[in-house]
CSV table of C-alpha atoms in Angstrom, one decimal:
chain,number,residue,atom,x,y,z
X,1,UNK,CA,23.4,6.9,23.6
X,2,UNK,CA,24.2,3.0,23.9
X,3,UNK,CA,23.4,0.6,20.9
X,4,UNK,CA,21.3,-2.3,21.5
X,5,UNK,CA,21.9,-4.6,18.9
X,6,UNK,CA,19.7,-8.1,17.8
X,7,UNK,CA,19.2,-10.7,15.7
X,8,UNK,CA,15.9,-9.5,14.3
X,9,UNK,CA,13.9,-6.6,15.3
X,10,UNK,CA,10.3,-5.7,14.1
X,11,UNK,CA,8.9,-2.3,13.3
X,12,UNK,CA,5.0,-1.9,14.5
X,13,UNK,CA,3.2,-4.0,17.3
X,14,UNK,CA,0.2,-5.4,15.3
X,15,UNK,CA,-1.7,-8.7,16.1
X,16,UNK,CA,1.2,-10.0,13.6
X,17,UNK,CA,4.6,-9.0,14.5
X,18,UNK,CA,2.7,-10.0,18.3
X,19,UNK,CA,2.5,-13.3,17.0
X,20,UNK,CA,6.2,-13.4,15.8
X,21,UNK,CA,7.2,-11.8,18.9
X,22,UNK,CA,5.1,-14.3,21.1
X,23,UNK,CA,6.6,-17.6,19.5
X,24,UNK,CA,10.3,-16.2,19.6
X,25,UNK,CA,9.9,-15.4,23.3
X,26,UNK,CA,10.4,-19.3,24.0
X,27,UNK,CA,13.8,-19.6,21.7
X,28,UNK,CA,16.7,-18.6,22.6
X,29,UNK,CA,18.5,-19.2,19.4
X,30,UNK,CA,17.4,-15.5,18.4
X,31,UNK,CA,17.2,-12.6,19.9
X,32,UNK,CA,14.2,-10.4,19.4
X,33,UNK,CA,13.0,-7.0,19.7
X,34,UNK,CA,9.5,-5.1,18.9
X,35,UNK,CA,8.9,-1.5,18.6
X,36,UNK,CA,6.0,0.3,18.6
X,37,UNK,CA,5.5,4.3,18.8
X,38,UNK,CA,1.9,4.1,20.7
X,39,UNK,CA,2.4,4.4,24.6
X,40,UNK,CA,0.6,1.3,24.7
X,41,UNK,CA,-1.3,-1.7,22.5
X,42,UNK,CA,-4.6,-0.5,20.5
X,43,UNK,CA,-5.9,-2.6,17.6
X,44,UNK,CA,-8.4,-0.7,15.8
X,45,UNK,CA,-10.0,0.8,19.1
X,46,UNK,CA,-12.3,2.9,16.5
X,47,UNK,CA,-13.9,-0.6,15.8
X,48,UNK,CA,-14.1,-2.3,19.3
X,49,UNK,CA,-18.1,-1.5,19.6
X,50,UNK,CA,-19.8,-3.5,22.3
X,51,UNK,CA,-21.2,-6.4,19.8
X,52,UNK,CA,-19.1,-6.9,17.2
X,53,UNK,CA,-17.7,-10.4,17.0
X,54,UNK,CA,-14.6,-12.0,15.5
X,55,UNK,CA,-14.9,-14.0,12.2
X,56,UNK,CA,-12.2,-16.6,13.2
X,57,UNK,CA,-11.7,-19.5,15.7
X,58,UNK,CA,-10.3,-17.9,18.9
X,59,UNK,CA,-8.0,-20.9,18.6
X,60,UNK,CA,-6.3,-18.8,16.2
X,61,UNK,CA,-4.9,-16.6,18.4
X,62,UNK,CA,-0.7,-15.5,18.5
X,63,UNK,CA,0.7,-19.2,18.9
X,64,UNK,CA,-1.7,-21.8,19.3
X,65,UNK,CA,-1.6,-23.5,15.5
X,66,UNK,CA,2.1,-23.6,16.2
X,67,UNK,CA,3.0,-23.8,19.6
X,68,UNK,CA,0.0,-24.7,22.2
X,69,UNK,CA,2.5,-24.7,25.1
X,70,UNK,CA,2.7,-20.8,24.7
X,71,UNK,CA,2.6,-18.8,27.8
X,72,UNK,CA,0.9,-16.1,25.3
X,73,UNK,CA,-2.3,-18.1,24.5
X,74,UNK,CA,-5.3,-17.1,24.5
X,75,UNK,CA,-6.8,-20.2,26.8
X,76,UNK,CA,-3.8,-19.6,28.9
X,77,UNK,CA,-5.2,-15.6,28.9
X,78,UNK,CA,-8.1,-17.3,30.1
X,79,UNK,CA,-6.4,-19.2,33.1
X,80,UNK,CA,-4.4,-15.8,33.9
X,81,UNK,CA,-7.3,-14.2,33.7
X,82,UNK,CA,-9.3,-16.4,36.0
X,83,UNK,CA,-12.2,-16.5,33.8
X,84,UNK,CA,-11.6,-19.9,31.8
X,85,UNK,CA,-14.3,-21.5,33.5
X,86,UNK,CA,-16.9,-19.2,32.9
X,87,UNK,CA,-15.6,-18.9,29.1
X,88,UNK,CA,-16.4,-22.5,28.7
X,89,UNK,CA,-20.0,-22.3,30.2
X,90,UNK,CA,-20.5,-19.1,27.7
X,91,UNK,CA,-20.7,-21.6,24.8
X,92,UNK,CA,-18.7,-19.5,22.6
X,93,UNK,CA,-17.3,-20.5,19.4
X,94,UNK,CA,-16.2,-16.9,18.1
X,95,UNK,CA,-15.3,-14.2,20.7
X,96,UNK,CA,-16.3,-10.5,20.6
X,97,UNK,CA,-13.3,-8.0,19.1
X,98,UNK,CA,-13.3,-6.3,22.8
X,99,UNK,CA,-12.2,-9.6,24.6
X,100,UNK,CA,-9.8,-10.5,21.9
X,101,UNK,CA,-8.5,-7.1,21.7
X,102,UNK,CA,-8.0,-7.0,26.1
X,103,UNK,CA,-5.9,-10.4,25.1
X,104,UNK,CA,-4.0,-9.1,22.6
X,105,UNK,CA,-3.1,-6.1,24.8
X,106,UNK,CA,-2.1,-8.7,27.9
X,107,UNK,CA,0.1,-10.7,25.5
X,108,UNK,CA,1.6,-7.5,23.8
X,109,UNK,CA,2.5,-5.6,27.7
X,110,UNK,CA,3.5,-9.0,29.0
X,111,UNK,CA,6.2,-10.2,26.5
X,112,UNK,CA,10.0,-8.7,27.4
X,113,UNK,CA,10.8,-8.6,23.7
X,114,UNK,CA,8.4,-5.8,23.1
X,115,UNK,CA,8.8,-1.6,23.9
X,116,UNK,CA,6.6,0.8,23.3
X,117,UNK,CA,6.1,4.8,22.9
X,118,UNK,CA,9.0,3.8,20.5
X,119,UNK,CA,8.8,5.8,17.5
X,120,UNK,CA,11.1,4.9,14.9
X,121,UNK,CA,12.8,7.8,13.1
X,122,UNK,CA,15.0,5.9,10.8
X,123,UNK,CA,16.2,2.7,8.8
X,124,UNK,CA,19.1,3.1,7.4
X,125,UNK,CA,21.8,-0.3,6.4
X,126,UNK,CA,25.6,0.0,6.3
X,127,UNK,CA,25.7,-3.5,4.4
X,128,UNK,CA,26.0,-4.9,7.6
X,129,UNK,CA,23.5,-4.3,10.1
X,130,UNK,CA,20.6,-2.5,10.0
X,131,UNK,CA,20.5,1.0,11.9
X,132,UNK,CA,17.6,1.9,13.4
X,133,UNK,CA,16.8,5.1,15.9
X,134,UNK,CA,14.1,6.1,17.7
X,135,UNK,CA,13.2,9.3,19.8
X,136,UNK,CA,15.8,8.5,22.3
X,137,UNK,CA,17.3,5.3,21.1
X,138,UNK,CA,19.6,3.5,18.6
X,139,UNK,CA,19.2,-0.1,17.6
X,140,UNK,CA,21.4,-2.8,15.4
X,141,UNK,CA,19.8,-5.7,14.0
X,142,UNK,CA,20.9,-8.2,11.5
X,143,UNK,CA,17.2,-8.7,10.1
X,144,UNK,CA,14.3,-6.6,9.8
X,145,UNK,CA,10.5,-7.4,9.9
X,146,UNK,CA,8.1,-4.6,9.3
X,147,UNK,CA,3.9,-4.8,9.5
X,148,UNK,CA,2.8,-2.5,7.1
X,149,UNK,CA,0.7,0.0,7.9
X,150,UNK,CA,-3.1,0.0,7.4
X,151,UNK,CA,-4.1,3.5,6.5
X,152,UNK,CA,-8.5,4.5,6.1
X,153,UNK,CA,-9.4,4.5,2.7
X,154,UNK,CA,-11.4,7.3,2.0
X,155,UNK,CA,-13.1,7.7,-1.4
X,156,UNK,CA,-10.9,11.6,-3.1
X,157,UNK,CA,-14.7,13.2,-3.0
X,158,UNK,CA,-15.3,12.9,0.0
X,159,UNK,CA,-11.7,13.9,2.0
X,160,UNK,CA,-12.8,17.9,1.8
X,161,UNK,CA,-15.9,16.2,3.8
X,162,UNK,CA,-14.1,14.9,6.5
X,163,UNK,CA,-15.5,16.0,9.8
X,164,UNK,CA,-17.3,15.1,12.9
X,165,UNK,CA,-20.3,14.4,10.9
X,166,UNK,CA,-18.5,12.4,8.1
X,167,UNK,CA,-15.9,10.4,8.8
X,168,UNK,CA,-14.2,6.8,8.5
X,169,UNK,CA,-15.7,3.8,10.8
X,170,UNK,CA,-12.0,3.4,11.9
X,171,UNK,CA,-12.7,6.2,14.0
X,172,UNK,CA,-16.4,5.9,15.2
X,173,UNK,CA,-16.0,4.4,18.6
X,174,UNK,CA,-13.4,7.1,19.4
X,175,UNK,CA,-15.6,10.0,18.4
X,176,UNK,CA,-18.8,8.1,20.7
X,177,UNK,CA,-20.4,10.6,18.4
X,178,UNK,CA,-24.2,11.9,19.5
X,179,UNK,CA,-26.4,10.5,16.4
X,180,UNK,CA,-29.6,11.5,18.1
X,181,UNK,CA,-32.5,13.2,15.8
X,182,UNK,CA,-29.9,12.5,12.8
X,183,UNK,CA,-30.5,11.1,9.3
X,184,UNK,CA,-27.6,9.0,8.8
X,185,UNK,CA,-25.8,7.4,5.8
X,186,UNK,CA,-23.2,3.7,6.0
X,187,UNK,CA,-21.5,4.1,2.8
X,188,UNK,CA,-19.8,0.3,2.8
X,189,UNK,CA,-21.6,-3.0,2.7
X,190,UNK,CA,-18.8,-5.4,4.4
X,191,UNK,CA,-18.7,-6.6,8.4
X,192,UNK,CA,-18.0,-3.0,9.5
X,193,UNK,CA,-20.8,-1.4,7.6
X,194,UNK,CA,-23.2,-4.6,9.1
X,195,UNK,CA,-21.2,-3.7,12.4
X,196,UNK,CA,-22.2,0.3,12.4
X,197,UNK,CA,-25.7,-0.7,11.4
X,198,UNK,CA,-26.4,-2.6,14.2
X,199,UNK,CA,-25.1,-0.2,16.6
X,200,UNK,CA,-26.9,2.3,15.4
X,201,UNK,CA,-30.2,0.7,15.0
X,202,UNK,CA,-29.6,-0.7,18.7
X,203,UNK,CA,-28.9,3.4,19.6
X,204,UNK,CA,-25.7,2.7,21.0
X,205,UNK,CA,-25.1,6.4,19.7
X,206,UNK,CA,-28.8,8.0,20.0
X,207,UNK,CA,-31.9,7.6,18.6
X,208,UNK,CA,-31.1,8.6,15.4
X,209,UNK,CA,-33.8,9.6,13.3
X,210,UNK,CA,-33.1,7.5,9.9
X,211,UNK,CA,-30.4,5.2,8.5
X,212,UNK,CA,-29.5,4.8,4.8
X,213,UNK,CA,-26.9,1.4,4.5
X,214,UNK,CA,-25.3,1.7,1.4
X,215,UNK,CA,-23.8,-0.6,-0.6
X,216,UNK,CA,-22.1,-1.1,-4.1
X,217,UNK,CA,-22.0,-5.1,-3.6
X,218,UNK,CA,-24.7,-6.9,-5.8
X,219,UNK,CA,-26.5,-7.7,-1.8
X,220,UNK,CA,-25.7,-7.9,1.8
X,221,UNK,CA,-23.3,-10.8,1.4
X,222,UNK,CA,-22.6,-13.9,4.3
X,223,UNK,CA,-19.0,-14.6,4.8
X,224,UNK,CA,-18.0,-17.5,3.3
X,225,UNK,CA,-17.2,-19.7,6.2
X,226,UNK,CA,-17.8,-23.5,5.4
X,227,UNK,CA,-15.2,-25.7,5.9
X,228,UNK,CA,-14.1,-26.5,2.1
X,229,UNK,CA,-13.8,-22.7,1.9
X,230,UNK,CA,-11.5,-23.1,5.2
X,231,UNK,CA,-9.0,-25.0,3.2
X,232,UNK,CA,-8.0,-22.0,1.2
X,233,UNK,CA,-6.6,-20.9,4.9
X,234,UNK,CA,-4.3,-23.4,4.9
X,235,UNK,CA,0.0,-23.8,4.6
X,236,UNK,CA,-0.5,-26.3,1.3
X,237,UNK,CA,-3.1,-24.0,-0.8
X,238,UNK,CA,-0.6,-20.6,0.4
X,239,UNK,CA,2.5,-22.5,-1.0
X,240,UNK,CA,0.8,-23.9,-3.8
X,241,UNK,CA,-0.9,-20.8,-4.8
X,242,UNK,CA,2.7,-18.9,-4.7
X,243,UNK,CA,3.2,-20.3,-7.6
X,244,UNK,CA,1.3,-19.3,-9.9
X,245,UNK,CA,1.5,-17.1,-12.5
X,246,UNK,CA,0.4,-12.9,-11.3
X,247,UNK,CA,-2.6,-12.5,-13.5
X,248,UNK,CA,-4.3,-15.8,-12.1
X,249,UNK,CA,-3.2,-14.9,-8.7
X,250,UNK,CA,-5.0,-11.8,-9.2
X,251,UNK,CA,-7.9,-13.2,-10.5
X,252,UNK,CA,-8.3,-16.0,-7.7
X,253,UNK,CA,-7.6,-13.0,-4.9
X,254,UNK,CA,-10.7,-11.3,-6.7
X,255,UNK,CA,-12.8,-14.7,-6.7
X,256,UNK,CA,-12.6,-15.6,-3.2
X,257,UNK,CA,-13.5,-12.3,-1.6
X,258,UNK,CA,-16.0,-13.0,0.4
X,259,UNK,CA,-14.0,-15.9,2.3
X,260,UNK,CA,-12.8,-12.8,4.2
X,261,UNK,CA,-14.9,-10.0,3.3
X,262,UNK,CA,-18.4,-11.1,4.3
X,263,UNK,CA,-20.7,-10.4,7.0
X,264,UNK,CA,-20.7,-13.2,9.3
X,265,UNK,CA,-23.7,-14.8,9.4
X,266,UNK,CA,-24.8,-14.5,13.1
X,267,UNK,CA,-24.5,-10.6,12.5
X,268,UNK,CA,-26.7,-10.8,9.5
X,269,UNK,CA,-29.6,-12.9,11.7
X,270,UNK,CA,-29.0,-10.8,14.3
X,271,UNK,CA,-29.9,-7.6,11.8
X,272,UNK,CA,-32.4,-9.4,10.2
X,273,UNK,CA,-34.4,-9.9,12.9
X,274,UNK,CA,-34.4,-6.9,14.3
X,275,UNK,CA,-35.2,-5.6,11.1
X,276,UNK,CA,-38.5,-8.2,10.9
X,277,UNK,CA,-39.2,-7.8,14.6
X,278,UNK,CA,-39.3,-3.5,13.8
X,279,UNK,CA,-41.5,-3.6,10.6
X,280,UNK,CA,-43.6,-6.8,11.0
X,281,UNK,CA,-44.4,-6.9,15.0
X,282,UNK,CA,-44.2,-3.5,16.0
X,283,UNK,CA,-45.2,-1.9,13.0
X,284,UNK,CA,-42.9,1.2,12.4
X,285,UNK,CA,-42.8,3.5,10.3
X,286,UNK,CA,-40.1,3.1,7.5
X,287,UNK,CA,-37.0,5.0,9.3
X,288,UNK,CA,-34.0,2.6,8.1
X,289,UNK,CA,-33.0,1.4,4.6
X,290,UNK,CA,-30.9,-1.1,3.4
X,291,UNK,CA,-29.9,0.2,-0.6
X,292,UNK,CA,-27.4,-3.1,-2.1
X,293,UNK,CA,-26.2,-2.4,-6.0
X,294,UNK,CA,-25.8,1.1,-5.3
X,295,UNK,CA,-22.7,3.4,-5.5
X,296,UNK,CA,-21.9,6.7,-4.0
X,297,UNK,CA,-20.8,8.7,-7.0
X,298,UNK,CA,-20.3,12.1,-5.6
X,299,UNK,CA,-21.4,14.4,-2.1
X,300,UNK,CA,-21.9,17.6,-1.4
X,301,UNK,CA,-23.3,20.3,1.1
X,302,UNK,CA,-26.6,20.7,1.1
X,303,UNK,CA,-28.5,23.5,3.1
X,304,UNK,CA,-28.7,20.9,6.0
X,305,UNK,CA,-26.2,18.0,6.2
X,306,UNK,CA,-25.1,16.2,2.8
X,307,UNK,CA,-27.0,15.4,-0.5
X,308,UNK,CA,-25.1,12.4,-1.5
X,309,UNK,CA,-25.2,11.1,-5.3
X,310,UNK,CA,-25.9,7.4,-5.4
X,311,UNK,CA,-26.1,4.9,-9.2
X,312,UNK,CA,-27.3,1.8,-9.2
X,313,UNK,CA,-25.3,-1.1,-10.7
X,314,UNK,CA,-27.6,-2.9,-12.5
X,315,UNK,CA,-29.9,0.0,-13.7
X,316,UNK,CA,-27.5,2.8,-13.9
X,317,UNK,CA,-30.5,4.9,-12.7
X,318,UNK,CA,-29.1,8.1,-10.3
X,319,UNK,CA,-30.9,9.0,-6.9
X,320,UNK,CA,-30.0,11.5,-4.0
X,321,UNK,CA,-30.4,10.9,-0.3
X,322,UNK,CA,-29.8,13.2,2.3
X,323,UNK,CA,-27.8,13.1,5.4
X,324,UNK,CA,-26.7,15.1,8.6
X,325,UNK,CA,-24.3,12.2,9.2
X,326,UNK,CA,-21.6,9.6,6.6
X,327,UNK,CA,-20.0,7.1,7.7
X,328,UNK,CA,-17.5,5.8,5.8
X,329,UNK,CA,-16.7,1.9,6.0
X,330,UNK,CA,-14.6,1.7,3.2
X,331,UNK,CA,-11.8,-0.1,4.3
X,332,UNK,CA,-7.9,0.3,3.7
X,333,UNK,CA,-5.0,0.9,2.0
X,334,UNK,CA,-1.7,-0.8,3.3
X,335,UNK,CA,1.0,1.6,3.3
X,336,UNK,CA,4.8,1.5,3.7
X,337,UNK,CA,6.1,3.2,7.4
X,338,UNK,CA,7.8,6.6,6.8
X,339,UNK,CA,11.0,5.3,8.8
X,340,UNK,CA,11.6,3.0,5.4
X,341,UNK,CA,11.6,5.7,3.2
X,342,UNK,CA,15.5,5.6,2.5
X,343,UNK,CA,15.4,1.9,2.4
X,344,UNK,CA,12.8,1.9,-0.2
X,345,UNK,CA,14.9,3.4,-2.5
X,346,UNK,CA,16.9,0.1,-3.0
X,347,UNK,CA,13.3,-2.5,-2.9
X,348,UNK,CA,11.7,-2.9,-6.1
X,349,UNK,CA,7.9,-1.8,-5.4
X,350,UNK,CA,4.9,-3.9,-7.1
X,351,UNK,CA,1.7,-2.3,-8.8
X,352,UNK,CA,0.3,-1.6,-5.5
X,353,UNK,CA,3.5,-0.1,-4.3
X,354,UNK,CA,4.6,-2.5,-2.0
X,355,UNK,CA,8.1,-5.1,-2.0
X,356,UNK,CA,8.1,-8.4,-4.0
X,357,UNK,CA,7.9,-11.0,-1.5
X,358,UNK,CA,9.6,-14.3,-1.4
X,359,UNK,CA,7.6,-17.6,-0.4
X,360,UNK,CA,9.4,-17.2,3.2
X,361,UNK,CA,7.6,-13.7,3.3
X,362,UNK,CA,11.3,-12.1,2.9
X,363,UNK,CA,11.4,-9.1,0.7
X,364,UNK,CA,13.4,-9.0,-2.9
X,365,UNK,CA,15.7,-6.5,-2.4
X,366,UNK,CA,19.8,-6.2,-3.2
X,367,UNK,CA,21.0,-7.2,0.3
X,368,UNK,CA,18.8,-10.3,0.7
X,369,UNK,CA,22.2,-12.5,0.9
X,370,UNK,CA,22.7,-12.0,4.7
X,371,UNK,CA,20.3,-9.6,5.5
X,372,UNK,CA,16.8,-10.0,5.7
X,373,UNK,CA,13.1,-7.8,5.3
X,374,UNK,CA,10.2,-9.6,6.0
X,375,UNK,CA,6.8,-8.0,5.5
X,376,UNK,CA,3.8,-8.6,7.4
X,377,UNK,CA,0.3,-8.1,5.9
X,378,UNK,CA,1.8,-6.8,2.9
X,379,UNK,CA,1.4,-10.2,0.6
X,380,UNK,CA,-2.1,-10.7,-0.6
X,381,UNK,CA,-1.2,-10.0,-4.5
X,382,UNK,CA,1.8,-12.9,-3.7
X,383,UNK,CA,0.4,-15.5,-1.0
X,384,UNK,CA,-3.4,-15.1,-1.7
X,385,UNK,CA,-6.6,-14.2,0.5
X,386,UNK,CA,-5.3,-15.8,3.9
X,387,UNK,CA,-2.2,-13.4,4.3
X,388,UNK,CA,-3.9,-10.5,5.4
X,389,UNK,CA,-6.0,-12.5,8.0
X,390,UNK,CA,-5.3,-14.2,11.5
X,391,UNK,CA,-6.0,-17.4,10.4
X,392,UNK,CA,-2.0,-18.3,9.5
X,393,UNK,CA,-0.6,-15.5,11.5
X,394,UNK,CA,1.5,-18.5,13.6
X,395,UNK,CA,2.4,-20.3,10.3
X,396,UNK,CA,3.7,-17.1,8.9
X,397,UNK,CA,5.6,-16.1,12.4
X,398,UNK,CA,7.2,-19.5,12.5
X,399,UNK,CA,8.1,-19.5,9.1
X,400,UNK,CA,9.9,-16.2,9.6
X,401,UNK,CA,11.6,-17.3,12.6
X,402,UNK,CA,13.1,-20.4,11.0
X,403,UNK,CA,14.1,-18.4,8.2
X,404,UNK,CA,15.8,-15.6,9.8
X,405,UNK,CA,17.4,-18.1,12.6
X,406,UNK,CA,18.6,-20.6,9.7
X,407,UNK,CA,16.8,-24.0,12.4
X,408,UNK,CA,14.3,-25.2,12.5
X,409,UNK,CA,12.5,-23.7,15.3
X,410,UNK,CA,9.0,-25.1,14.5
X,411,UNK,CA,7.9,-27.6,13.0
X,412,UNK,CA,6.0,-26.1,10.2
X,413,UNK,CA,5.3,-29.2,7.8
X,414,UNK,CA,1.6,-28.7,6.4
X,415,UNK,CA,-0.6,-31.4,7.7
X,416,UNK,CA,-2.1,-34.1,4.9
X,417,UNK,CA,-4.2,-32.2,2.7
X,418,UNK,CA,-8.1,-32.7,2.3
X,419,UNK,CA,-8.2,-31.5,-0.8
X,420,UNK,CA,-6.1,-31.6,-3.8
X,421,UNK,CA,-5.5,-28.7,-5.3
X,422,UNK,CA,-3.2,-29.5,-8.1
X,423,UNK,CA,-0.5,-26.7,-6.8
X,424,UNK,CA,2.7,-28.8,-6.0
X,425,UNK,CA,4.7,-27.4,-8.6
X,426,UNK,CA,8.3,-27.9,-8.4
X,427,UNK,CA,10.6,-25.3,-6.9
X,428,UNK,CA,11.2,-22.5,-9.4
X,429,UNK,CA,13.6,-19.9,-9.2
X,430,UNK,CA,12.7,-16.4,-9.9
X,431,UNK,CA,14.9,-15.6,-13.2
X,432,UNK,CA,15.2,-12.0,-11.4
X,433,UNK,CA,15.7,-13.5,-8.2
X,434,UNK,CA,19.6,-14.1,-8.3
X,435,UNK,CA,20.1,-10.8,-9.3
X,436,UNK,CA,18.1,-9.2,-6.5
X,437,UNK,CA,20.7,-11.2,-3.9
X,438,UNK,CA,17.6,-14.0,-3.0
């Protein structure tokens, strides 16, 4: 079995290792290589319903904030494509998650530094080189960068639930599940509960018979989208707001969640006027509801479908509805891959049992001296709101690549700030931080 070996290779093809994989493509100072154990791309092909839109600029694709030349943008997807022109009389400002996901795919199959139906076995590091094998092959790289894995979170009362007629979103456009005649329950009042809704109030699954949206937030809440909020996605605020101390980071994580956790606000007018145009014009009966402040507390069997325990927030009152059908749009949990299990052993893990990461997104860990981990989509707790989202996906890969390369590949000096945030705090060392090999 022959050894490839390389400079840095990434573990998982997600929209972010594409993006470090896209803007390393063009430099030949490093060499590159991303696995992935699918046979081919698919980003959350549960969730890629007919309608659902983005809830960023498609300008924020895998290169353009850092690299517009790119062969692997999204405009130049466009070109390749032979739709640009017909993309520009669309009007668009936000594309749906189908076409973004059909670009991501392009990007992902066209790029020589990815390989797929790859799955990786093992991690292991000889203070050297990191060992990887796969299936059927063996790998060397000098530096590592891993996307963590998003697992469905689904609430402990409802896993002996888990069927075909309750289940998590992540899965609902893989099921194509036959909701006709059915009383069903959304438990989860962020975009992909206002995504499901729709759908199923448009009968993209059947006629179903009654919807219950659930929700424990305090309303059906916009994303926060204006353009002061936008500054919070930006390199300045992400550096500045390493800084500071856990607890507030915590704290200011928990405060801006709706600059990535809303519902956009062309979905919510969309939904609200269907919702007018079904009650006020044609005069329905009362099939759907929409039930903010309210928890699901417990479910259980009932003689048909699921009686499921609900408390309201406000009044602590307790109600029951009843369902043949749950959806659960409950989000995430990011996980570590199983392949870094014997690595783990030597990375300190945080509260949320993922690696300390330094402000270059490189893990803490003994042999950070010559040889580097870099997470993806693993920082939120250290970087703030924006690190889980697309918006500085390029900043992040080129901040990676200059890192691990030791040039400066890009150019990745922030642009003058709008607003000023207080942050620039002097460079600090980490008193733990020499010990760890930083």
């Amino acid at each position: 079995m022959n050894t490839q070996k390389v400079d840095l290779l990434g573990v998982g093809i997600g929209p972010f290792n594409l993006s470090i994989a896209a803007l390393a493509s063009t430099k030949s100072a490093l060499s590159t290589l991303f696995l992935e154990r699918k046979k081919e791309f698919a980003w959350h092909p549960g969730l890629l319903l007919n309608d659902a839109k983005m809830q960023t600029s498609y300008l924020k694709d895998l290169v353009t904030g850092i690299d517009p030349t790119n062969p692997y943008s999204f405009l130049n997807y466009l070109v390749e494509q032979h739709k640009l022109y017909p993309f520009i009389a669309s009007g668009q400002s936000v594309i749906s998650r189908l076409e973004f996901s059909h670009y991501l795919s392009w990007a992902a199959h066209s790029l020589a530094n990815t390989r797929f139906d790859q799955n990786v076995q093992s991690i292991e590091f000889d203070g050297d080189l990191f060992s990887i094998e796969t299936d059927d092959q063996c790998y060397q790289s000098k530096h590592l960068v891993v996307g963590t894995g998003m697992q469905p979170q689904v609430p402990a009362f409802c896993e002996p639930h888990i069927s075909n007629s309750c289940f998590h979103a992540s899965e609902l456009a893989l099921r194509k599940p036959n909701l006709s005649g059915k009383r069903v329950a959304i438990i989860g009042g962020g975009q992909t509960g206002a995504d499901v809704f729709q759908h199923l109030f448009d009968n993209t699954f059947g006629e179903v018979k009654e919807i219950n949206w659930i929700s424990r937030r305090s309303n059906i809440e916009a994303l926060d989208e204006s353009c002061f909020t936008d500054q919070y996605f930006m390199p300045d605020y992400v550096d500045g707001f390493y800084q500071l101390a856990q607890q507030t980071k915590n704290s200011e994580v928990s405060r801006q969640k709706l600059t990535s956790d809303g519902i956009t606000n062309d979905c919510l007018q969309g939904i609200y006027q269907r919702l007018y145009h079904d009650r006020f014009v044609l005069n329905k009966r009362s099939w759907w509801s929409i039930q903010p402040n309210r928890t699901l507390m417990s479910m259980a069997h009932a003689e048909l479908g699921y009686k499921l325990h609900l408390e309201h927030g406000l009044t602590h009152d307790n109600t029951q509805i009843n369902a043949d059908v749950v959806i659960l749009c409950t989000g995430y949990n990011r996980a570590l891959p199983a392949c870094l299990n014997e690595l783990a052993k030597q990375i300190p893990l945080n509260p949320q049992g993922l690696p300390e990461l330094c402000p270059d997104f490189s893990v803490k860990w003994p042999g950070a001296n010559r040889n580097h981990i870099y997470m993806v989509n693993a920082g939120i707790h250290s970087h703030g709101i924006a690190e889980p989202q697309l918006s500085l996906a390029t900043w992040r890969a080129a901040k990676i690549l200059n890192h691990a390369s030791g040039q400066n590949l890009y150019d990745i000096e922030p642009a003058e700030a709008v607003v000023d945030w207080g942050l620039n705090f002097m460079e600090q060392t980490d008193p733990g931080l020499s010990a760890l090999g930083s």
